[in-house]
């Protein structure tokens, strides 16, 4: 699922910058299109957390949370650091937090039948 690697191998240096940009955005949005991963990123938007905390926040199994965190880490969306024996996860940057927040705001508007606004 790494669009950057896939595109560079398929099209070499002829791939326009905007095309690569869109491909990477599609990759990021695709990763967000999973209930558990979106819940993980929403929780990490509140601050760093370990797997135990994230498991409780998502109501997913520990194994599932670990696998999803691995995908997010490989995609470069989350960071890790050791705190003793625990691994603590965090968001790589605020853009991702804002993206998740905006997706949830769109959901609030659809669920609540709220009028659109800028």
XYZ file of C-alpha atoms in Angstrom:
118
model
C 0.000 0.000 0.000
C 2.890 2.354 -0.419
C 1.876 4.523 -3.356
C 5.178 6.364 -3.387
C 7.188 3.211 -3.955
C 4.667 1.782 -6.395
C 4.539 4.914 -8.523
C 8.268 5.515 -8.622
C 8.838 1.990 -9.883
C 6.023 2.116 -12.426
C 6.591 5.538 -13.919
C 10.112 6.558 -12.939
C 10.953 10.253 -13.075
C 8.190 10.997 -15.619
C 5.497 10.894 -12.921
C 4.329 14.490 -12.364
C 4.655 15.860 -8.853
C 0.901 16.457 -8.585
C 0.217 12.841 -9.537
C 2.480 11.568 -6.780
C 0.893 13.985 -4.331
C -2.579 12.696 -5.173
C -1.421 9.079 -4.978
C 0.007 9.587 -1.494
C -3.179 11.397 -0.392
C -5.222 8.432 -1.651
C -2.965 6.097 0.346
C -3.474 8.151 3.529
C -7.232 8.386 3.034
C -7.348 4.648 2.349
C -5.662 3.978 5.679
C -8.250 6.187 7.391
C -11.078 4.237 5.737
C -10.952 1.553 8.414
C -13.015 1.859 11.611
C -10.246 0.668 13.938
C -7.501 2.768 12.344
C -9.693 5.875 12.361
C -10.511 5.282 16.040
C -6.803 4.812 16.804
C -5.871 8.044 15.043
C -8.711 9.920 16.730
C -7.472 8.775 20.139
C -3.854 9.562 19.285
C -5.010 13.055 18.293
C -5.678 13.564 22.011
C -2.103 12.601 22.905
C 0.331 9.719 23.041
C -0.826 6.316 24.248
C 0.330 2.736 24.614
C -1.350 -0.361 23.161
C -3.314 -1.066 26.353
C -4.819 2.428 26.346
C -5.534 2.271 22.625
C -7.165 -1.147 22.955
C -9.560 0.215 25.574
C -10.290 3.309 23.476
C -11.122 1.365 20.319
C -12.842 -1.669 21.858
C -10.833 -3.828 19.446
C -8.675 -6.780 20.422
C -5.090 -6.151 21.431
C -3.901 -8.214 18.459
C -6.005 -6.168 16.042
C -4.825 -2.870 17.549
C -1.185 -3.978 17.295
C -1.613 -4.977 13.648
C -3.317 -1.692 12.736
C -0.650 0.306 14.581
C 1.986 -1.579 12.610
C 0.372 -0.540 9.341
C 0.095 3.071 10.480
C 3.728 3.044 11.596
C 4.951 1.553 8.310
C 2.965 4.218 6.439
C 4.718 6.897 8.501
C 1.545 8.209 10.123
C 2.435 7.375 13.730
C 5.633 7.535 15.745
C 6.846 5.223 18.474
C 9.097 5.646 21.458
C 10.074 3.336 24.284
C 9.075 4.123 27.834
C 10.602 1.326 29.850
C 9.098 -1.848 28.393
C 6.105 -0.042 26.921
C 5.906 1.316 23.392
C 4.159 4.676 23.259
C 2.508 5.781 20.011
C 1.853 9.302 18.777
C 0.721 11.069 15.619
C 3.505 12.072 13.256
C 2.036 15.574 12.713
C -0.973 17.794 13.363
C -2.188 17.611 9.765
C -3.335 14.069 10.419
C -5.189 15.071 13.581
C -6.970 17.846 11.698
C -7.825 15.468 8.835
C -9.420 12.997 11.257
C -11.256 15.826 13.046
C -12.641 17.138 9.744
C -13.789 13.652 8.680
C -15.635 13.330 11.989
C -17.117 16.823 11.527
C -18.493 15.747 8.136
C -20.004 12.696 9.854
C -21.610 14.941 12.493
C -23.196 17.036 9.744
C -24.541 13.993 7.917
C -25.873 12.314 11.045
C -27.380 15.519 12.454
C -28.645 16.783 9.077
C -26.798 20.041 9.741
C -26.525 22.659 6.979
C -23.239 22.973 5.121
C -20.883 25.838 5.905
C -17.322 26.984 5.243
